XYZ file of C-alpha atoms in Angstrom:
501
model
C 0.037 -0.154 -0.231
C 1.582 3.379 -1.262
C 2.027 6.066 2.056
C 0.142 8.754 0.205
C -3.173 5.663 0.196
C -2.070 5.025 3.554
C -2.282 8.317 5.372
C -5.683 9.115 3.667
C -6.820 5.983 4.815
C -5.410 6.318 8.929
C -8.355 8.513 9.825
C -10.818 5.854 8.715
C -9.064 3.004 10.414
C -9.254 5.287 13.605
C -12.772 5.729 13.476
C -13.276 1.757 12.675
C -10.929 1.552 15.871
C -12.917 3.238 18.354
C -15.573 0.535 19.356
C -12.610 -1.905 20.435
C -11.989 0.187 23.122
C -15.487 0.999 24.326
C -15.890 0.116 27.747
C -12.387 -0.376 28.290
C -12.716 2.486 31.011
C -14.767 1.485 33.216
C -13.825 2.966 36.677
C -11.696 -0.234 38.683
C -10.998 0.067 42.097
C -11.974 2.535 44.405
C -14.407 4.344 44.470
C -15.533 7.082 40.994
C -16.117 10.387 42.165
C -17.232 11.541 38.984
C -19.224 14.742 39.439
C -17.446 15.851 42.646
C -16.042 18.899 41.754
C -14.012 19.464 45.180
C -12.270 15.486 45.094
C -11.906 15.600 41.190
C -12.457 12.658 39.314
C -10.862 9.359 38.379
C -8.478 9.848 35.328
C -8.528 7.813 32.639
C -5.755 7.091 30.717
C -3.999 5.271 27.447
C -0.468 4.911 27.665
C 1.643 3.427 24.572
C 3.764 0.641 25.989
C 2.608 -2.107 27.587
C 4.932 -3.132 30.363
C 7.722 -5.352 28.983
C 9.233 -6.237 32.010
C 6.523 -6.791 34.684
C 6.923 -3.406 35.788
C 9.908 -3.855 36.735
C 11.686 -0.228 38.195
C 15.281 -1.548 37.064
C 14.307 -1.262 32.821
C 12.045 0.613 30.696
C 9.035 0.210 32.713
C 10.265 2.628 35.430
C 8.935 5.459 33.521
C 5.094 3.869 33.229
C 5.904 4.182 36.989
C 7.134 7.627 37.513
C 4.226 8.469 34.543
C 1.576 7.916 36.667
C 2.691 9.110 40.148
C 3.769 5.753 41.820
C 7.041 5.912 42.141
C 9.901 8.623 43.189
C 13.483 8.846 43.937
C 15.838 11.209 46.415
C 15.865 13.549 43.604
C 13.533 14.519 40.830
C 14.326 17.145 37.889
C 12.894 20.392 37.831
C 12.206 22.536 34.586
C 15.647 23.463 33.969
C 17.269 19.799 34.286
C 18.623 20.893 37.580
C 18.250 18.217 40.229
C 15.633 19.501 42.875
C 14.409 17.844 46.186
C 12.075 14.720 46.514
C 12.237 12.202 49.279
C 15.598 13.715 49.988
C 14.692 17.273 51.322
C 18.736 18.674 50.831
C 21.658 16.708 50.624
C 25.620 17.910 50.871
C 28.781 16.615 49.440
C 31.257 15.902 52.070
C 34.171 14.753 49.377
C 34.631 14.081 46.071
C 33.464 10.393 46.462
C 30.657 11.036 49.538
C 27.038 12.609 49.618
C 24.698 12.708 52.589
C 21.180 13.103 52.085
C 18.798 14.173 54.693
C 15.474 12.429 53.893
C 11.959 13.993 54.638
C 9.404 12.436 56.537
C 7.576 10.804 54.080
C 5.904 7.092 54.382
C 5.380 4.167 51.962
C 2.170 3.377 50.262
C 1.836 -0.143 52.718
C 1.985 2.687 55.830
C 5.874 1.809 56.671
C 7.714 4.922 57.450
C 10.458 5.746 55.393
C 13.586 5.747 57.042
C 17.219 5.982 56.285
C 17.831 1.536 56.570
C 14.936 1.507 53.699
C 15.916 3.351 51.466
C 20.089 2.264 51.757
C 18.008 -1.074 51.314
C 16.128 -0.226 48.071
C 19.217 1.393 46.702
C 21.940 -1.524 47.326
C 18.650 -3.442 45.463
C 19.390 -1.514 42.596
C 22.661 -1.525 42.661
C 22.542 -5.697 42.088
C 19.761 -5.667 39.628
C 20.535 -7.505 36.257
C 21.061 -6.057 34.113
C 21.938 -2.832 35.752
C 19.773 0.171 35.877
C 20.820 2.587 32.748
C 21.338 5.316 35.668
C 24.337 2.729 37.326
C 25.740 2.062 33.632
C 29.572 2.392 34.533
C 28.965 3.552 38.687
C 29.486 1.483 41.348
C 28.116 3.252 44.746
C 27.264 1.955 48.378
C 24.489 3.769 50.240
C 24.228 3.590 54.174
C 22.037 5.026 56.662
C 23.453 7.812 58.904
C 21.013 8.283 62.234
C 17.659 9.042 62.057
C 17.394 11.053 58.721
C 20.443 10.475 57.149
C 21.859 8.392 53.410
C 25.466 8.425 53.603
C 26.059 7.543 49.324
C 29.421 6.763 48.328
C 31.057 6.088 44.489
C 33.909 3.505 43.917
C 34.896 6.523 41.610
C 34.094 10.638 41.990
C 30.626 10.971 40.623
C 30.142 15.021 40.552
C 26.268 14.373 39.233
C 24.964 12.180 42.321
C 21.742 13.966 42.709
C 20.952 13.702 39.088
C 21.439 10.299 38.729
C 19.215 9.390 41.802
C 16.606 11.280 40.013
C 16.473 8.308 37.538
C 13.212 6.358 37.335
C 14.432 3.325 37.738
C 16.097 4.630 41.327
C 13.080 4.849 42.813
C 12.685 3.898 46.429
C 10.308 0.895 47.464
C 9.318 -0.571 51.143
C 11.432 -3.606 51.953
C 8.098 -5.728 51.720
C 8.733 -4.590 47.348
C 11.698 -6.877 47.272
C 10.784 -10.847 47.228
C 12.905 -13.373 45.749
C 14.745 -13.560 42.666
C 15.679 -9.936 42.215
C 12.190 -8.762 41.630
C 10.255 -6.040 42.651
C 6.993 -5.749 43.218
C 5.562 -2.672 42.952
C 2.157 -3.046 43.757
C 1.269 -0.974 47.337
C 4.998 -0.529 48.412
C 6.300 2.739 46.278
C 5.557 6.446 47.668
C 4.265 8.619 45.067
C 0.612 10.076 45.003
C -1.109 7.181 43.297
C -1.107 3.601 44.485
C -0.588 1.031 42.416
C -4.000 -1.542 43.006
C -3.860 -3.616 40.726
C -2.014 -4.813 37.515
C -4.103 -7.248 34.594
C -1.356 -8.467 32.628
C 0.072 -5.821 29.835
C -3.454 -4.902 29.172
C -4.153 -2.573 31.996
C -3.853 -1.114 35.429
C -5.642 0.496 38.296
C -4.534 3.099 40.920
C -5.887 4.278 43.506
C -4.933 7.866 45.545
C -2.558 7.536 48.405
C -3.947 9.596 51.031
C -1.238 9.993 53.170
C 1.335 10.947 50.254
C 3.904 13.365 52.010
C 3.398 16.053 49.240
C -0.605 16.238 49.977
C -3.777 14.902 48.471
C -3.907 14.154 44.903
C -6.934 15.904 43.432
C -7.787 13.067 41.188
C -8.875 9.722 43.572
C -7.197 7.150 41.155
C -6.052 6.512 37.712
C -7.749 3.246 35.081
C -4.882 2.773 32.510
C -5.271 0.712 29.411
C -1.865 -0.051 27.812
C -2.891 0.367 23.679
C -0.186 -0.156 21.809
C -1.751 1.226 18.932
C -1.399 4.619 17.890
C -4.476 4.997 15.825
C -6.532 3.400 18.882
C -5.322 5.979 21.269
C -6.311 8.951 19.179
C -10.064 7.710 18.524
C -10.172 6.512 22.182
C -9.537 10.421 22.924
C -11.063 12.039 20.026
C -14.598 9.876 21.453
C -13.990 10.739 25.216
C -13.441 7.426 26.019
C -9.939 8.370 27.831
C -8.791 12.030 29.237
C -4.898 11.741 28.336
C -3.645 9.602 25.872
C -0.141 9.572 25.164
C 1.869 9.484 21.889
C -0.617 10.333 19.270
C 0.820 9.721 16.250
C 1.352 12.618 13.962
C -0.851 11.488 11.398
C -3.659 11.277 13.704
C -2.686 14.978 15.039
C -5.071 16.522 12.697
C -7.942 14.393 13.498
C -7.797 15.504 17.127
C -9.376 19.362 18.234
C -6.485 21.176 18.521
C -7.527 22.456 22.610
C -6.978 18.803 23.072
C -3.237 18.082 21.597
C -0.436 19.243 23.074
C 3.005 19.165 21.138
C 6.019 19.236 23.651
C 9.571 19.710 22.903
C 11.584 16.744 23.720
C 15.340 15.196 24.429
C 13.978 12.551 22.179
C 15.984 11.059 19.148
C 15.092 8.365 16.889
C 18.078 6.872 15.725
C 19.206 3.955 13.477
C 21.503 1.957 15.079
C 23.746 -0.670 13.745
C 24.840 -4.218 15.343
C 28.291 -3.650 15.437
C 29.124 -6.896 17.042
C 28.458 -9.469 13.966
C 26.932 -9.262 10.728
C 26.873 -7.265 7.545
C 27.482 -4.051 10.280
C 30.780 -5.814 11.694
C 32.111 -4.636 8.658
C 32.857 -0.791 9.932
C 32.754 0.218 5.899
C 29.237 -1.351 5.507
C 28.398 0.500 8.331
C 29.620 3.873 7.050
C 27.687 2.735 3.852
C 24.291 2.715 5.582
C 25.392 5.624 7.232
C 25.689 7.543 3.742
C 22.349 5.867 2.580
C 20.329 7.570 5.191
C 18.798 10.751 4.063
C 16.896 12.395 7.100
C 14.950 14.911 5.547
C 12.705 12.756 3.982
C 11.670 11.821 8.294
C 11.469 15.038 9.385
C 9.234 16.486 6.449
C 7.696 13.358 5.472
C 7.122 10.717 8.162
C 6.510 13.043 11.114
C 4.531 15.924 9.414
C 7.137 19.177 10.649
C 6.970 17.573 14.287
C 10.401 17.005 14.340
C 13.821 18.204 13.413
C 16.531 16.541 11.041
C 18.945 14.517 13.184
C 22.444 16.018 13.670
C 23.911 14.095 16.569
C 22.751 12.102 19.474
C 21.209 15.026 21.194
C 18.985 17.126 19.578
C 17.700 20.965 19.699
C 15.892 20.273 22.847
C 19.401 19.937 24.639
C 19.810 23.725 24.115
C 23.978 23.723 24.866
C 24.985 20.908 22.398
C 24.832 22.586 18.987
C 27.369 25.184 20.067
C 29.833 22.632 21.210
C 29.123 19.872 18.372
C 32.303 18.822 16.424
C 32.807 16.709 13.477
C 32.801 12.825 13.815
C 36.387 11.327 14.812
C 37.326 8.299 12.388
C 34.844 7.317 10.331
C 35.978 4.691 7.897
C 35.367 5.564 4.253
C 32.007 3.561 2.827
C 32.248 0.142 0.816
C 29.524 -1.369 -1.858
C 27.228 -3.270 0.327
C 26.600 -5.736 -2.993
C 23.850 -7.417 -1.904
C 24.734 -7.508 1.663
C 21.731 -9.042 3.960
C 20.414 -7.449 6.552
C 17.549 -7.675 9.080
C 15.821 -4.328 9.878
C 13.385 -4.176 13.075
C 11.727 -1.743 14.978
C 8.289 -1.310 17.504
C 5.060 -0.186 16.719
C 3.925 1.578 19.744
C 5.393 5.094 18.073
C 3.507 4.605 14.839
C 5.943 6.965 13.216
C 8.367 4.204 13.397
C 7.274 1.650 11.124
C 7.067 3.951 8.580
C 10.418 5.257 9.603
C 11.611 1.863 8.791
C 9.899 1.415 5.599
C 11.855 4.379 4.435
C 15.064 3.389 5.628
C 14.486 -0.091 3.889
C 13.811 1.765 0.483
C 16.808 4.100 0.926
C 19.454 0.833 1.867
C 18.175 -1.071 -0.832
C 18.543 1.800 -2.905
C 22.233 1.594 -1.790
C 23.018 -1.932 -2.723
C 21.678 -3.678 0.974
C 19.195 -6.322 0.809
C 16.959 -5.884 3.555
C 14.787 -8.160 5.936
C 12.265 -5.903 7.918
C 10.715 -7.112 11.386
C 8.238 -4.997 13.299
C 6.919 -6.073 16.724
C 5.138 -4.717 20.070
C 8.206 -2.996 22.136
C 7.978 -5.753 24.680
C 8.255 -8.817 22.477
C 11.059 -7.203 20.883
C 13.318 -5.726 23.507
C 15.132 -8.662 24.734
C 16.050 -9.725 21.141
C 17.348 -6.027 20.125
C 19.344 -5.845 23.840
C 20.812 -9.906 22.326
C 21.841 -8.068 19.519
C 19.712 -10.477 17.502
C 19.351 -8.045 14.422
C 21.254 -6.001 12.100
C 19.972 -2.686 12.654
C 17.375 -1.294 14.962
C 15.210 1.663 14.459
C 14.547 3.299 18.392
C 13.177 6.069 19.606
C 15.180 7.322 22.785
C 14.662 10.151 25.630
C 18.451 11.092 25.734
C 18.161 12.490 29.310
C 15.336 10.128 30.599
C 17.755 8.363 32.979
C 19.374 10.301 34.715
C 19.122 14.288 33.540
C 23.052 13.861 32.807
C 24.290 14.081 29.050
C 27.100 11.470 29.743
C 24.899 8.727 31.330
C 22.810 7.949 28.027
C 26.437 7.323 26.255
C 27.486 5.091 28.757
C 24.586 3.038 28.640
C 24.066 3.071 25.176
C 27.494 3.010 23.645
C 30.282 1.711 25.968
C 31.562 -2.044 26.174
C 29.601 -2.636 29.734
C 26.415 -0.581 29.227
C 23.051 -1.874 30.358
C 20.947 -0.526 27.214
C 23.934 -1.013 24.361
C 21.497 -2.293 21.779
C 24.541 -1.438 18.970
C 26.602 -3.974 20.772
C 29.108 -1.524 20.487
C 32.644 -1.929 22.425
C 35.609 0.514 20.927
C 38.441 1.484 23.491
C 38.140 5.211 22.423
C 34.408 5.311 22.827
C 34.938 4.308 26.470
C 37.857 6.295 27.210
C 35.998 9.388 26.104
C 33.059 8.587 28.271
C 35.192 7.870 31.191
C 36.920 11.446 30.985
C 33.186 13.003 30.478
C 32.200 11.213 33.401
C 34.899 11.994 35.807
C 34.460 15.683 34.591
C 32.593 17.915 37.564
C 32.305 21.369 36.080
C 29.412 21.826 34.237
C 30.411 23.290 30.882
C 33.537 21.125 30.673
C 31.373 18.225 31.285
C 29.150 19.295 28.234
C 32.233 19.813 26.321
C 33.516 16.105 27.563
C 30.103 14.730 26.391
C 29.978 16.360 22.739
C 33.917 14.838 22.330
C 32.724 11.557 23.571
C 29.508 11.840 21.164
C 31.851 12.906 18.168
C 33.968 9.794 18.646
C 30.784 7.208 18.998
C 29.339 9.076 15.595
C 32.562 8.354 14.464
C 32.252 4.411 14.996
C 28.704 4.355 12.684
C 26.804 2.470 15.623
C 24.269 5.206 15.136
C 22.680 7.061 12.660
C 20.787 10.105 14.127
C 17.582 10.414 11.624
C 15.160 12.765 13.575
C 14.760 14.760 17.264
C 11.056 14.312 17.983
C 8.252 16.835 19.798
C 5.610 14.644 21.016
C 2.043 14.945 21.190
C -0.040 14.120 23.826
C -3.888 13.863 24.103
C -4.977 16.064 27.034
C -9.043 16.013 26.857
C -10.911 19.498 27.340
C -11.971 19.028 31.230
C -8.313 17.717 32.292
C -6.432 20.276 34.223
C -2.544 20.150 35.459
C -1.227 17.541 33.345
C 2.537 17.122 33.505
C 4.046 17.875 30.039
C 8.362 17.910 30.415
C 10.657 17.005 27.637
C 12.396 14.209 29.685
C 8.915 12.311 29.937
C 9.107 11.381 33.162
C 5.906 12.499 34.354
C 2.318 12.984 32.950
C -0.026 12.552 35.949
C 0.650 14.548 39.481
C -1.280 15.817 42.785
C -2.602 18.364 40.770
C -3.837 16.792 37.604
C -7.452 16.306 37.888
C -10.660 16.453 35.218
């Protein structure tokens, strides 16, 4: 089916899909406070990504929990990307490897107190998780209780951005009850946020009730009813037909079908990239990676697939990382491209972000024109992630928020592009890259750290393990009667204590 025909049909398909969701958002759990203007109603939310890891906080599912107001860590990110108080009311650096965090008075959703011992225990569990959370990639830390309100955290090497690192959704704090056998974490009723997860129905739905004893004040909504709807057209249809109050990741092709008042476009630090498997297959050859990079025309994605809701890819960091453009340097150490001569590759992506299959189709055409023989594979993300991390594809299209893990620009480089990185889909292991990233990790001054991050970016781009395609603006569907939705460039938040209808 041609792309133009497909675009004309998508709004019709959306209408056809709308009945599929009818009735799915009947309130579950707790009392529906609809019509109670003082208390606010339950919120109906459609999320794009079903849990890929049974809502484990240590991987991609951690942002599901943070976006729904379930979890929080010692710190949070403020609007400027700096570390702000969360469960820690304050902190101070005692020496280059040791920080003392002072806890505020708070309780877990199971009623137990947030104590120094509980926090230290939660962080210790995170350090032992396999694979290591992306926020801890390349970092070794120990956490110990100190008195009645303190937690002392010591890192093996100096870590000047530790308060930023601790804001990661993957380092959320849970009560001791959450940590069972086999290194699994049960987030149901064990976190600290304004909404308590009370029921999870596999990868299809979740129910949350307001946690009335939240330290930050009682939330206005009495609860949240969540459906995980991987189909973007169906999410848009559900918002348009008033089956949901909030719908994330609205496809750009569906934006025009929504009333202007119900769509919010947010510039994000998310970059969509083509990742090439450097460990095995055709792209183990650097010259073939260079040929793939040379074949890609990024303008076709920003103007075509994303219909103006994106900027052409220029690097790992895009325009929303405002300091990056002025510090960017040319890629270092690139290999001259070779002729593909029919080299066979498998290109994979996921359909939770509905533009990605279209991106992959365009890439397939561009790569085949250059001489590659391409097999395209598209699945839902939760059915794809483990294979991608295991290096089972030659090429992978990924939409990645470069600051979501820690707010620190260096962290994504460590997790995604170093030998020991926990999210290294490109399977890159290059000693020069590792050295450049390590240098950036050890730099304390903010401006110098940014310079070092850009030097590392130049090294990574020089390997052609990653080809940046576009820098995205995310469209969120927000019902006209919804107030206080939390839309941020880091995509960590969506529902908070002031979100209501």
